[in-house]
CSV table of C-alpha atoms and ligand atoms in Angstrom, one decimal:
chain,number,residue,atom,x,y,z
A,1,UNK,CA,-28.6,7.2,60.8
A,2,UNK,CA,-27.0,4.9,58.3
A,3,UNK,CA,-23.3,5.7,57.9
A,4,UNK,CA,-22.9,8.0,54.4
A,5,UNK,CA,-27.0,8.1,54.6
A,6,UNK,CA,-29.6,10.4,55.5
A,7,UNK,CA,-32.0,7.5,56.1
A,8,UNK,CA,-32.6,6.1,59.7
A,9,UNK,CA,-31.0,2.9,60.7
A,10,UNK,CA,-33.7,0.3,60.5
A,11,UNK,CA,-34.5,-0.8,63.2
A,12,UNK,CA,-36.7,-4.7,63.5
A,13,UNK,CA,-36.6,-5.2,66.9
A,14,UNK,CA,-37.4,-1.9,68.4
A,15,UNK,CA,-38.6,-2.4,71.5
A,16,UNK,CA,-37.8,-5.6,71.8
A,17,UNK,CA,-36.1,-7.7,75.1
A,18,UNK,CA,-33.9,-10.8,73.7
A,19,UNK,CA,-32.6,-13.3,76.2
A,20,UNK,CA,-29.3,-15.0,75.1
A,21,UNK,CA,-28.4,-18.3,76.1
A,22,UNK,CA,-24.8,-19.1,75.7
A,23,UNK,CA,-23.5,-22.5,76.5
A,24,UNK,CA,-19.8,-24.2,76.6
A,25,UNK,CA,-18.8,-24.2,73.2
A,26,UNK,CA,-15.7,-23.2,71.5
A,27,UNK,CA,-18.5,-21.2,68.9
A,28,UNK,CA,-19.6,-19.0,71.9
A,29,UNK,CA,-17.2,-16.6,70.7
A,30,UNK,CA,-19.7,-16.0,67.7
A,31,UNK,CA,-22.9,-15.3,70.5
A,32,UNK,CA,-21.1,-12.0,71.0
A,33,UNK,CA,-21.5,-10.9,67.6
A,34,UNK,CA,-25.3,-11.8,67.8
A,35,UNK,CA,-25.6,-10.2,70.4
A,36,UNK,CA,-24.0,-6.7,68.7
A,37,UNK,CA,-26.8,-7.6,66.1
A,38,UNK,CA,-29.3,-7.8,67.7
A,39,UNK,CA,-28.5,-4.7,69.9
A,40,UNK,CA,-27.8,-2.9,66.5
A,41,UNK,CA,-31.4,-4.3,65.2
A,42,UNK,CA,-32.8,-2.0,68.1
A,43,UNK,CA,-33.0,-5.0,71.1
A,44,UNK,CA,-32.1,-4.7,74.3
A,45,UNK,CA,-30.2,-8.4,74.8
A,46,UNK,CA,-29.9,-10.1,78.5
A,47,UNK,CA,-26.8,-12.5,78.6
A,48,UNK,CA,-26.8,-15.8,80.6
A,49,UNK,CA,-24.0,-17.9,80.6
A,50,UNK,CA,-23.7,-21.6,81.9
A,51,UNK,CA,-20.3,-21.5,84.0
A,52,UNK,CA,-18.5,-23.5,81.1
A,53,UNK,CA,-19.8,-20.9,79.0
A,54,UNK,CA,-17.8,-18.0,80.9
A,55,UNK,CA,-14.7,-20.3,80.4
A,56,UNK,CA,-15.4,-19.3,76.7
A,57,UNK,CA,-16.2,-15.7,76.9
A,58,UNK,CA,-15.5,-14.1,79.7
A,59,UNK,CA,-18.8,-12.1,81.2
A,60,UNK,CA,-17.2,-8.8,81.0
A,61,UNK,CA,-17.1,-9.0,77.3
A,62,UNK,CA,-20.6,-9.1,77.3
A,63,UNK,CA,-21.0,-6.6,80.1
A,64,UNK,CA,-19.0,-4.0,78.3
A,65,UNK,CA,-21.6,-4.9,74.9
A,66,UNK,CA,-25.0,-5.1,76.0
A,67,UNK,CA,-27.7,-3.2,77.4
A,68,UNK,CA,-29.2,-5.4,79.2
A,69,UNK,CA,-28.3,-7.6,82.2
A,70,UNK,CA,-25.8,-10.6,81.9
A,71,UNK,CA,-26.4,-13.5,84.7
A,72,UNK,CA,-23.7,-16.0,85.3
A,73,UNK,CA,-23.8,-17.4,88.7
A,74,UNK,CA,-27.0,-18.5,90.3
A,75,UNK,CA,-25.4,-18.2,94.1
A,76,UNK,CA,-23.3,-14.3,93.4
A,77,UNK,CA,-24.9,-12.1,96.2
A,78,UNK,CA,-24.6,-9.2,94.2
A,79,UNK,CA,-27.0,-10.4,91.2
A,80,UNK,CA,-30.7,-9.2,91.6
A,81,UNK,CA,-33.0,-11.6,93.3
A,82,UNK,CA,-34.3,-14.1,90.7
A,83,UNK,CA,-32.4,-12.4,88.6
A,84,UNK,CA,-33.1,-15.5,85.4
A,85,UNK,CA,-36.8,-15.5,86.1
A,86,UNK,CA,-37.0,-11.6,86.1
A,87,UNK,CA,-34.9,-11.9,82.3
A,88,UNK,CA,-37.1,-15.2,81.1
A,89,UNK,CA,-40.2,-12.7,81.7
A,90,UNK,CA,-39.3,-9.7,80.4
A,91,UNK,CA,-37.7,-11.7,77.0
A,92,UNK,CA,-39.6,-11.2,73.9
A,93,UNK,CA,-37.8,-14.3,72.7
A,94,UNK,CA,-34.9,-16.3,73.8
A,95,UNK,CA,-32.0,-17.8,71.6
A,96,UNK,CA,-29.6,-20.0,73.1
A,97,UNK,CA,-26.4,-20.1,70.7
A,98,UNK,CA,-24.3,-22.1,70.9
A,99,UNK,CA,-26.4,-24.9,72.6
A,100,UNK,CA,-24.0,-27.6,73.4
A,101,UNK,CA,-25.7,-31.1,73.5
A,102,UNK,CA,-26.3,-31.4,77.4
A,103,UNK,CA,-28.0,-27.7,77.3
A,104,UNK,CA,-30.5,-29.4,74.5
A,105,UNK,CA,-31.0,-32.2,76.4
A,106,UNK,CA,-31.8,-30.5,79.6
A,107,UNK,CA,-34.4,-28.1,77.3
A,108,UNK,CA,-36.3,-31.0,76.2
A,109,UNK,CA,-36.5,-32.8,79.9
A,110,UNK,CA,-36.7,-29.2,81.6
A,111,UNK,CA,-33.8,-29.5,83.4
A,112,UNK,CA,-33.1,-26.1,85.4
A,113,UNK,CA,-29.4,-25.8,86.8
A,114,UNK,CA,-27.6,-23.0,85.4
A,115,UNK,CA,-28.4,-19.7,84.4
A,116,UNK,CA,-29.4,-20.7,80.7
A,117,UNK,CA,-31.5,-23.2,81.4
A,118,UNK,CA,-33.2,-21.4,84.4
A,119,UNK,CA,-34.4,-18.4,81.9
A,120,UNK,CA,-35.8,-21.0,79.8
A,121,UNK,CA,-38.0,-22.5,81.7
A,122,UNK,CA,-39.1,-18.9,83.1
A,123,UNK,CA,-40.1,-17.9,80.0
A,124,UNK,CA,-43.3,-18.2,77.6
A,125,UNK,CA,-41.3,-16.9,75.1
A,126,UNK,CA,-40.7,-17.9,71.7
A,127,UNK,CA,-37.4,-20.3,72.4
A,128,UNK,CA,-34.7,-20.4,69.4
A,129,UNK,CA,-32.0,-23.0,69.5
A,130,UNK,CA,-28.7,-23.3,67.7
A,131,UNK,CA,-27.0,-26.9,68.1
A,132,UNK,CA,-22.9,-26.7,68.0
A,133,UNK,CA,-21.1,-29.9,68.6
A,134,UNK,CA,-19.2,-32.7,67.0
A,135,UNK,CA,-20.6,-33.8,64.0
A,136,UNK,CA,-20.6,-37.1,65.7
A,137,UNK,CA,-22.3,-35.9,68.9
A,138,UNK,CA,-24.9,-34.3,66.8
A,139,UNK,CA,-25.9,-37.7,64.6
A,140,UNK,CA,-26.5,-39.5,68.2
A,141,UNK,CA,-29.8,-41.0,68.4
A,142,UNK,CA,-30.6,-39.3,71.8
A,143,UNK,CA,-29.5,-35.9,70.4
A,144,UNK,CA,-31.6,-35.9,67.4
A,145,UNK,CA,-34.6,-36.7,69.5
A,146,UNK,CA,-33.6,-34.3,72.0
A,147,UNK,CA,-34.1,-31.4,68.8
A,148,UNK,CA,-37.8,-33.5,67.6
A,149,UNK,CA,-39.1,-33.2,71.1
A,150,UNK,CA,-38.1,-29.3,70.7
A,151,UNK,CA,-39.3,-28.9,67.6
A,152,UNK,CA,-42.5,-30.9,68.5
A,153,UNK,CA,-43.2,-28.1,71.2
A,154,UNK,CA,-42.7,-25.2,69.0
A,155,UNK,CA,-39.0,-24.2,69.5
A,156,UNK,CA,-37.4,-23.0,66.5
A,157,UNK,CA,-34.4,-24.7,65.8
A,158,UNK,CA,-31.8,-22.7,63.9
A,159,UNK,CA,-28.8,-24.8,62.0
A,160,UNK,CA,-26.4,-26.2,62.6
A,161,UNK,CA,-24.5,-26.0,59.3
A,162,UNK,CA,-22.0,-28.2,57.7
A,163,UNK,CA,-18.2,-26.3,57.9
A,164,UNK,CA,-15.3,-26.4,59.6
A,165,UNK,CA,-15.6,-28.1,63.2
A,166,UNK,CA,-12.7,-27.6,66.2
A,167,UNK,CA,-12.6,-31.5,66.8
A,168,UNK,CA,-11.2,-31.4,63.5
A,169,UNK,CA,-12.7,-31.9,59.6
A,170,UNK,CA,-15.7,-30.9,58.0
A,171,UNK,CA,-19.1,-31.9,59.1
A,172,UNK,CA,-22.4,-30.9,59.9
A,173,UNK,CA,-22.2,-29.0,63.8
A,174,UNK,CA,-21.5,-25.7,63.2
A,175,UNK,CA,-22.6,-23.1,64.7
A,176,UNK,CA,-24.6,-21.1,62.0
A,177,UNK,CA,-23.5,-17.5,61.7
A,178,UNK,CA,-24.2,-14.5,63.6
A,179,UNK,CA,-26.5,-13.0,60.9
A,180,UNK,CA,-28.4,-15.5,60.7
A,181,UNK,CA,-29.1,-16.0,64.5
A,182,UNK,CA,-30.3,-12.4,64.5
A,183,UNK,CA,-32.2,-13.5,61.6
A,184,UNK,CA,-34.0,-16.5,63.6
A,185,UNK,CA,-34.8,-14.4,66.4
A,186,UNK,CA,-36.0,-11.5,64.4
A,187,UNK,CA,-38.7,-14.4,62.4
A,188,UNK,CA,-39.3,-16.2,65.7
A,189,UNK,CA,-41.1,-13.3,67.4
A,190,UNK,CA,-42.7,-12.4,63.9
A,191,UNK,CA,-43.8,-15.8,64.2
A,192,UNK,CA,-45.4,-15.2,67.3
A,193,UNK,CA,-46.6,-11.6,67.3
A,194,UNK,CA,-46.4,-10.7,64.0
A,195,UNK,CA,-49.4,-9.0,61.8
A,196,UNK,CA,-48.8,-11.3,59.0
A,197,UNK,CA,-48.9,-14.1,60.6
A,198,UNK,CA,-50.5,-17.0,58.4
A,199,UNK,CA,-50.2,-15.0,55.5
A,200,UNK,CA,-47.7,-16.3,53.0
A,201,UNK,CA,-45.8,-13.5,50.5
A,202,UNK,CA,-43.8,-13.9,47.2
A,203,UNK,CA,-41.0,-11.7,46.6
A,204,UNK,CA,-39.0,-11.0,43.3
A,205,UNK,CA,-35.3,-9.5,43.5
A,206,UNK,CA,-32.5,-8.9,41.0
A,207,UNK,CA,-32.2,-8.1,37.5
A,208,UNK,CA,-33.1,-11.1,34.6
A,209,UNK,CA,-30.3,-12.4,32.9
A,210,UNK,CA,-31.3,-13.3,29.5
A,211,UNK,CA,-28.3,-15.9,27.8
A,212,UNK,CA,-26.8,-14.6,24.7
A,213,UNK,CA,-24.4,-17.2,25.0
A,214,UNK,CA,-23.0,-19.7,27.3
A,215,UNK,CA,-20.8,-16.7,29.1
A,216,UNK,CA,-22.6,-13.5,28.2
A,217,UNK,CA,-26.2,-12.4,29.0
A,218,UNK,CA,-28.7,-9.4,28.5
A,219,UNK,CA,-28.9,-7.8,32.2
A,220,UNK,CA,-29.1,-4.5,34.3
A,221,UNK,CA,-28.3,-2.9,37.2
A,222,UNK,CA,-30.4,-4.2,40.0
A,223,UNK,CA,-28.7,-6.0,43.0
A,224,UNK,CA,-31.8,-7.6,44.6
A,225,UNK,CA,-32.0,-5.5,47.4
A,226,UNK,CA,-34.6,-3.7,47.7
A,227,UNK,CA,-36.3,-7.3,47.2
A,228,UNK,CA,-34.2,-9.0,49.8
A,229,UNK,CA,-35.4,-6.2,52.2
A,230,UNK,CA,-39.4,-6.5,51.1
A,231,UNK,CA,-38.6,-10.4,52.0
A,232,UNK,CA,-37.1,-9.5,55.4
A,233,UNK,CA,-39.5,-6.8,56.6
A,234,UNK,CA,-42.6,-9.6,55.5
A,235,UNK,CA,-40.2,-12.6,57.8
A,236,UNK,CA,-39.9,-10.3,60.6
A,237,UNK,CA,-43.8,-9.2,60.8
A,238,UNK,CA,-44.3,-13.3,60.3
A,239,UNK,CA,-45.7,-14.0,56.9
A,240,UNK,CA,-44.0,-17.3,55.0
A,241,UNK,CA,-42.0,-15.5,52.2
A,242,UNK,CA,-40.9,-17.0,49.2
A,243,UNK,CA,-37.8,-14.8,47.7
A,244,UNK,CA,-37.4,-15.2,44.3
A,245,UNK,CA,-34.3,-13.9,43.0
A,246,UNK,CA,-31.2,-13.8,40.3
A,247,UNK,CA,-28.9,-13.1,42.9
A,248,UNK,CA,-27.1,-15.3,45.4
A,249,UNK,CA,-29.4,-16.4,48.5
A,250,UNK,CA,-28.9,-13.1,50.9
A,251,UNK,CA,-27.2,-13.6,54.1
A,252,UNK,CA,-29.9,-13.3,56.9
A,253,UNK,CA,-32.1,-15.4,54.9
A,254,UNK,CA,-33.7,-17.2,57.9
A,255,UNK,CA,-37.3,-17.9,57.7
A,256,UNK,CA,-37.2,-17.2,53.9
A,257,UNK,CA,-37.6,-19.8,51.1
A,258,UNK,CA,-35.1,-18.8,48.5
A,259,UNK,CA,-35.8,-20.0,45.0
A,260,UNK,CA,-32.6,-18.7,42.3
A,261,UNK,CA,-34.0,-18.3,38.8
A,262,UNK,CA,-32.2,-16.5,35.6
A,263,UNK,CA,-34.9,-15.8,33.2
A,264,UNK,CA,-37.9,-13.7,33.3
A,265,UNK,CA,-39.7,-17.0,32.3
A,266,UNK,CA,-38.2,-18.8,35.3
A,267,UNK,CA,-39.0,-16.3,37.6
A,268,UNK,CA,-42.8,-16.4,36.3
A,269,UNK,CA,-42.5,-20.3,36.6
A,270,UNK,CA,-40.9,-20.0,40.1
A,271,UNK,CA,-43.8,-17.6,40.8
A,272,UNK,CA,-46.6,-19.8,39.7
A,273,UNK,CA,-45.3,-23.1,41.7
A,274,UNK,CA,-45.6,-20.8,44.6
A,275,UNK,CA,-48.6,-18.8,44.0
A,276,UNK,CA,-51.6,-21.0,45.6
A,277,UNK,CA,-52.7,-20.1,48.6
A,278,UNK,CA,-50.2,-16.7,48.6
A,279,UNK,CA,-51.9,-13.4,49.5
A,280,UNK,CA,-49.1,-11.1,47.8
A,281,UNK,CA,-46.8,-10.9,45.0
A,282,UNK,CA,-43.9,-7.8,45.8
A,283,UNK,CA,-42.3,-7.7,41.9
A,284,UNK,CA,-39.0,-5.7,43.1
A,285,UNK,CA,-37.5,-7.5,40.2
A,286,UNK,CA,-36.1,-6.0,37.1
A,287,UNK,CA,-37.4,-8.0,34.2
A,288,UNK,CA,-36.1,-7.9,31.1
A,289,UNK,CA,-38.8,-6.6,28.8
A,290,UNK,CA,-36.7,-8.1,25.7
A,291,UNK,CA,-34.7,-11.7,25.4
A,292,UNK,CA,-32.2,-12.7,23.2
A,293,UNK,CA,-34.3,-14.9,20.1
A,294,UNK,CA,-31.5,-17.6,20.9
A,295,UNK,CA,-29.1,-18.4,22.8
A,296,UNK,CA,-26.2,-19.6,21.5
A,297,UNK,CA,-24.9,-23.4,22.5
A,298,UNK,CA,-21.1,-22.3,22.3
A,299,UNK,CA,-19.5,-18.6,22.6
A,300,UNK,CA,-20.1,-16.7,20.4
A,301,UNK,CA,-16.2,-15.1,18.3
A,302,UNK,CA,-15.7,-12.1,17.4
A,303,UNK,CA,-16.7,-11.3,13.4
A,304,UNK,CA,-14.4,-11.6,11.0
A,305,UNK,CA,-12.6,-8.1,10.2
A,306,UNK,CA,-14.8,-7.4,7.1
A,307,UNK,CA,-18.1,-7.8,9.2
A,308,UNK,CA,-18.7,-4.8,10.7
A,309,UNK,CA,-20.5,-5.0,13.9
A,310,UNK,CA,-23.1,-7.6,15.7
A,311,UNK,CA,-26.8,-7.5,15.2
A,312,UNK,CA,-28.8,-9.6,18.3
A,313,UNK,CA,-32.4,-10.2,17.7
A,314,UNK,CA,-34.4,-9.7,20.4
A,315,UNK,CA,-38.5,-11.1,21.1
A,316,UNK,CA,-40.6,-10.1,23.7
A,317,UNK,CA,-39.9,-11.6,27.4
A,318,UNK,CA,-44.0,-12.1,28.9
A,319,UNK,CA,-44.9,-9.5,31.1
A,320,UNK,CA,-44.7,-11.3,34.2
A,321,UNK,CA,-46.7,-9.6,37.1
A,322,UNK,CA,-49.7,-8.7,34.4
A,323,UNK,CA,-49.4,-12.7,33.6
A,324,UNK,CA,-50.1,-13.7,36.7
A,325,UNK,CA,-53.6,-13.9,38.0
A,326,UNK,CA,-54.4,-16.0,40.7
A,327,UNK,CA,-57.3,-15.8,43.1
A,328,UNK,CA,-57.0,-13.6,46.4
A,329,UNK,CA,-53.3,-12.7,45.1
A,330,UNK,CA,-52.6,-8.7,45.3
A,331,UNK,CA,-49.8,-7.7,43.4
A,332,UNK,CA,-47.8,-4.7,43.8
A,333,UNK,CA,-45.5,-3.5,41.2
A,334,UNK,CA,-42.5,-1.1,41.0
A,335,UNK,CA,-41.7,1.3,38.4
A,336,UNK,CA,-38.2,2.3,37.6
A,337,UNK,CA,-38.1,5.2,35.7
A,338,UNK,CA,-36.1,8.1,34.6
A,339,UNK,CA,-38.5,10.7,33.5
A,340,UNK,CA,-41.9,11.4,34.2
A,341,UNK,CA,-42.1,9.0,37.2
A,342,UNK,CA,-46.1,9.9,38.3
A,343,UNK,CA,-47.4,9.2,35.1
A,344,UNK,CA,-45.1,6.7,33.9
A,345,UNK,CA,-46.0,4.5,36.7
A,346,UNK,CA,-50.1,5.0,36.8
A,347,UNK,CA,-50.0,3.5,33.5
A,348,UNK,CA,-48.6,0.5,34.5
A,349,UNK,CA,-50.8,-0.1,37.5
A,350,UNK,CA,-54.0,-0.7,35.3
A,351,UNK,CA,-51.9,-2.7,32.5
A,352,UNK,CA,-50.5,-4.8,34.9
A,353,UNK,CA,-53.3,-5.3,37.1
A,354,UNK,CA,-51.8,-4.0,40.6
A,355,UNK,CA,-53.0,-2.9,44.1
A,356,UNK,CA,-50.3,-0.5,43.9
A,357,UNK,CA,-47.3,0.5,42.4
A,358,UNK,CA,-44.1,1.7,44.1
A,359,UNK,CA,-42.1,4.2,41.8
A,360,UNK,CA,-38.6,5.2,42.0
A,361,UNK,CA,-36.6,7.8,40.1
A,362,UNK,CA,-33.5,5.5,39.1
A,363,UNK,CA,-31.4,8.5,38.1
A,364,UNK,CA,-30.9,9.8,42.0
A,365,UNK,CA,-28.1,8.7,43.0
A,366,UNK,CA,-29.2,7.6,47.0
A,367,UNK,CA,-32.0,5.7,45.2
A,368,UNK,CA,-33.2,2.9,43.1
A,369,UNK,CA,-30.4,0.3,42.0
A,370,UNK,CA,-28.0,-1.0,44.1
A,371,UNK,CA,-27.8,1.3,47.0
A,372,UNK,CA,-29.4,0.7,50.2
A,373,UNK,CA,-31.5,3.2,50.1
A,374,UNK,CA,-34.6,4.5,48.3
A,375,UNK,CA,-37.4,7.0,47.6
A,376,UNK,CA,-40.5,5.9,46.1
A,377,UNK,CA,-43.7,7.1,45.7
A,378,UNK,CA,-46.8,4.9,46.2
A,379,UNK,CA,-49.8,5.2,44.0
A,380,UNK,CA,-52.9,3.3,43.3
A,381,UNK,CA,-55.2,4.0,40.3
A,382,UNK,CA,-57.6,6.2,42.3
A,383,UNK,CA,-55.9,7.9,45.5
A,384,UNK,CA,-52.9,10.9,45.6
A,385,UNK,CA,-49.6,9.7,45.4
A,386,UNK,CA,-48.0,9.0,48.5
A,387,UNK,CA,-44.7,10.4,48.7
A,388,UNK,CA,-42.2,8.5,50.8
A,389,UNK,CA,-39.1,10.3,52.5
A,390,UNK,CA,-35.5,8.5,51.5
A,391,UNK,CA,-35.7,5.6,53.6
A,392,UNK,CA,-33.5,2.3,54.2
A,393,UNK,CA,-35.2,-0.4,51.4
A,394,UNK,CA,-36.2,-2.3,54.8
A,395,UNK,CA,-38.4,0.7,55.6
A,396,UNK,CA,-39.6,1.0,52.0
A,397,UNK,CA,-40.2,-2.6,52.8
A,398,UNK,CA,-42.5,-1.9,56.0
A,399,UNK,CA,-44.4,1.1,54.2
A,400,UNK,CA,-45.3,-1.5,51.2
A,401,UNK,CA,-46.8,-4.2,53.8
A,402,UNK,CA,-48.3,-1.3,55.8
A,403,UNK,CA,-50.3,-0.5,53.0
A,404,UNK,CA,-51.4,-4.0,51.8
A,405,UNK,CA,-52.4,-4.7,55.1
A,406,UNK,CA,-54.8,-1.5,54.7
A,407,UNK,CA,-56.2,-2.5,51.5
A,408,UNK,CA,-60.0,-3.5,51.3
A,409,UNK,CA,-58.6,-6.7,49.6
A,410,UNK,CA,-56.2,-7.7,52.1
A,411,UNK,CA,-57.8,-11.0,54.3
A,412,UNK,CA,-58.6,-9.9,57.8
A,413,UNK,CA,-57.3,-11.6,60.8
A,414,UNK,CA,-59.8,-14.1,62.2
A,415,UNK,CA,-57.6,-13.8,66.0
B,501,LIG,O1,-32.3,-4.5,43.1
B,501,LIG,P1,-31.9,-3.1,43.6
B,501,LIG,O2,-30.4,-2.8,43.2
B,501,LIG,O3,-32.1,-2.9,45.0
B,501,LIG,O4,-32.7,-2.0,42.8
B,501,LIG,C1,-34.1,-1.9,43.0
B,501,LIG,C2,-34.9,-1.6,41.7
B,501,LIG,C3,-34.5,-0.3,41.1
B,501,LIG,C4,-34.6,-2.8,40.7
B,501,LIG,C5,-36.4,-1.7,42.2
B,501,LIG,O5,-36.6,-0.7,43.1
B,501,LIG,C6,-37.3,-1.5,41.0
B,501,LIG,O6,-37.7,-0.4,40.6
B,501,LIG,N1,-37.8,-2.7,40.4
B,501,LIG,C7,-38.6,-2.7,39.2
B,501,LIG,C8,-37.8,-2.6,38.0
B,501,LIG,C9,-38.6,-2.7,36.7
B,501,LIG,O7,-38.5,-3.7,36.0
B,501,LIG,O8,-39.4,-1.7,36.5
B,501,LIG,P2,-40.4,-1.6,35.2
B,501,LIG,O9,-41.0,-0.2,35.4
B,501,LIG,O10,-39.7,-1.9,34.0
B,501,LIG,O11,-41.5,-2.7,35.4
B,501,LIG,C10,-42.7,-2.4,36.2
B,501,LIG,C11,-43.1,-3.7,37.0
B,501,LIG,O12,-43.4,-4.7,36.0
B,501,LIG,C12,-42.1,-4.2,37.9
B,501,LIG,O13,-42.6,-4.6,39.1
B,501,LIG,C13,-41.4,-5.3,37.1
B,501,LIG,O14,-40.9,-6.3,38.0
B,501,LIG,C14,-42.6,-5.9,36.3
B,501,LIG,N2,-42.3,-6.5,35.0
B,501,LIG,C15,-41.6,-5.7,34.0
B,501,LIG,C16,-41.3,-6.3,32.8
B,501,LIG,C17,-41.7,-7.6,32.6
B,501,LIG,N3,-41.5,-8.2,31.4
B,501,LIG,N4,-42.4,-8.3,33.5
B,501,LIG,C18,-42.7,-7.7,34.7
B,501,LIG,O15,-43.3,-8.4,35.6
């Protein structure tokens, strides 16, 4: 259970083995939080370390964390048998983070010598690479063709970002963050194994903001999350996903195009630049139904004394998912509602020209905006409403792909 929450911890990589590469890097300090996140995501993780690694972290750290085994010398009596072949087969992906320049290099020439690069050449894995270096190291001609010849075989490769670097300065060779290593792993093996697979998704999140003025909008409460969760449950089941949101890009955002709009006209514009081809629009969004007529081109003051009051006129925003009509696209709304939520949301569903609708009572306090959690009810125009427990939004998340996976619409798989 969720801390504060009756709701079950999701959990992506249930039943799920993750091998983790960690090479001699000052970052390999941050490979130990990954590897808590992954745990936490329901993995069981199997450390190796190259020896300059264990000069990093020492092994115990990683003992006392994970499940799984950790593998550090090749020659220790006391290790099982084959003990990096045994972990490469049993991995449902492996992500080596940090991997230092000479670990990338040995990956692309399959170069077996140390624990890490050992379990990578057992494995038929999905492979997930994370450069960390020098910024300087990682421009070298014979690095950057080390990552194509990856890349060219399928290896995802994750970062590295620009920051802070400990040979000193700024630059592009950091190690990307623990969340979003989990992240990589979590779409690799969705990109592998996944049920959505070659389908491509569009999600909305987050609340319109409609300008008054340069400082001051018409908004509401929503937070994006329940559409940043529809965008990772799609990722991790391997669809492309397209977030469209009003909020900043989510942490965890691997695998996920991001596209930040305002306005309920940008998000329908974002929509239709990436509607071709899509199989399913998620509208977790809440749209403004109203905009101001104007916006203003400088604040607006405060009246003068004798004025009493403001009047803002308001037109009509489009109705965005009911706009949108594009061949082989199913759409599934949500309704946020505060009284009669059945009803209420079966209208929509025929106005707006959904699959489905998911409906939430915005007035509970454990659901609808801004909380992680949520209780909907799903309901097309014909069948009984199903009636969802309080779940985590990721879960909502799986239950709403669950379903469009089931609907006589939905493309089957040709594998
Ligand atoms: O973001 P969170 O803090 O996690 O909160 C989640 C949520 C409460 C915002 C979410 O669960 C939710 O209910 N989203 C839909 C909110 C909403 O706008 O509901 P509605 O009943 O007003 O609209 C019905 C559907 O039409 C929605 O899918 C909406 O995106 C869409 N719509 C509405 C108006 C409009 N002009 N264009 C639209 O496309």
């Amino acid at each position: 259970m969720s801390a504060g929450s009756e709701a079950p911890t999701p959990q992506p990589l249930r039943g799920r083995r993750v091998a983790l590469g960690v090479t001699g890097s000052i970052s390999a300090y941050k490979s130990v939080e990954a590897a808590r996140r992954l745990e936490d995501a329901g993995a069981v993780v199997d450390v190796a370390l190259t020896p300059s690694a264990a000069r990093f972290v020492p092994p115990l750290t990683f003992r006392s964390l994970v499940k799984g085994e950790v593998a550090t010398d090749l020659w220790d009596p006391a290790a099982p048998a084959e003990q990096h072949v045994a972990m490469g087969r049993r991995a449902d992906a492996m992500l080596v983070a940090p991997a230092s320049a000479t670990t990338l290099a040995k990956l692309a020439h399959g170069i077996g010598d140390n624990p890490v690069t050992l379990t990578a050449l057992a494995t038929s894995a999905p492979l997930v690479v994370a450069p960390a270096m020098d910024s300087i190291m990682y421009g070298q001609p014979s690095v950057q063709a080390n990552l194509e010849l990856l890349k060219a075989r399928g290896v995802f490769i994750a970062g590295p970002a620009i920051g802070r670097l400990a040979s000193g300065g700024r630059g592009l060779g950091r190690l990307i963050e623990p969340i979003e290593l989990a992240a990589a792993v979590r779409s690799a093996i969705g990109r592998t194994v996944g049920d959505l697979r070659g389908r491509h998704i569009i999600v909305t999140a987050g609340g319109t903001r409609e300008p008054i003025d340069p400082v001051r909008f018409v908004g509401n409460h929503s937070s994006g999350k329940m559409g940043v969760a529809v965008a990772e449950a799609a990722r991790d089941q391997g669809a492309a996903v397209t977030l469209i949101t009003t909020q900043a890009p989510p942490e965890g955002r691997y695998g996920i195009v991001v596209r930040s709009v305002n306005t309920a006209i940008e998000m329908q514009t974002e929509i239709w630049n990436a509607a071709r081809g899509a199989n399913a629009l998620v509208m977790a969004a809440a749209v403004a139904d109203y905009r101001p007529a104007e916006a203003a081109e400088s604040k607006l003051k405060k009246q003068d004394a004798e004025e009493e009051g403001m009047t803002l006129e308001l037109v009509e925003n489009p109705d965005v998912i009911a706009s949108i009509d594009a061949p082989h696209l199913l759409k599934v709304g949500f309704a946020a509602e505060t009284d009669d939520l059945i009803e209420n949301a079966k209208a929509k569903i025929k106005r707006k020209g959904l699959a489905f609708i998911a409906a939430n009572d915005v007035t509970q306090s454990d659901a609808g905006f801004q909380v992680d959690t949520n209780r909907v009810v799903l309901l097309d125009a014909t069948g009984e409403p199903e009636r969802l427990p309080l779940l985590h939004k990721y879960d909502v998340g799986v239950a709403i792909l669950e379903r469009l996976k089931s609907h006589p619409d939905w493309p089957v798989r040709a594998d």
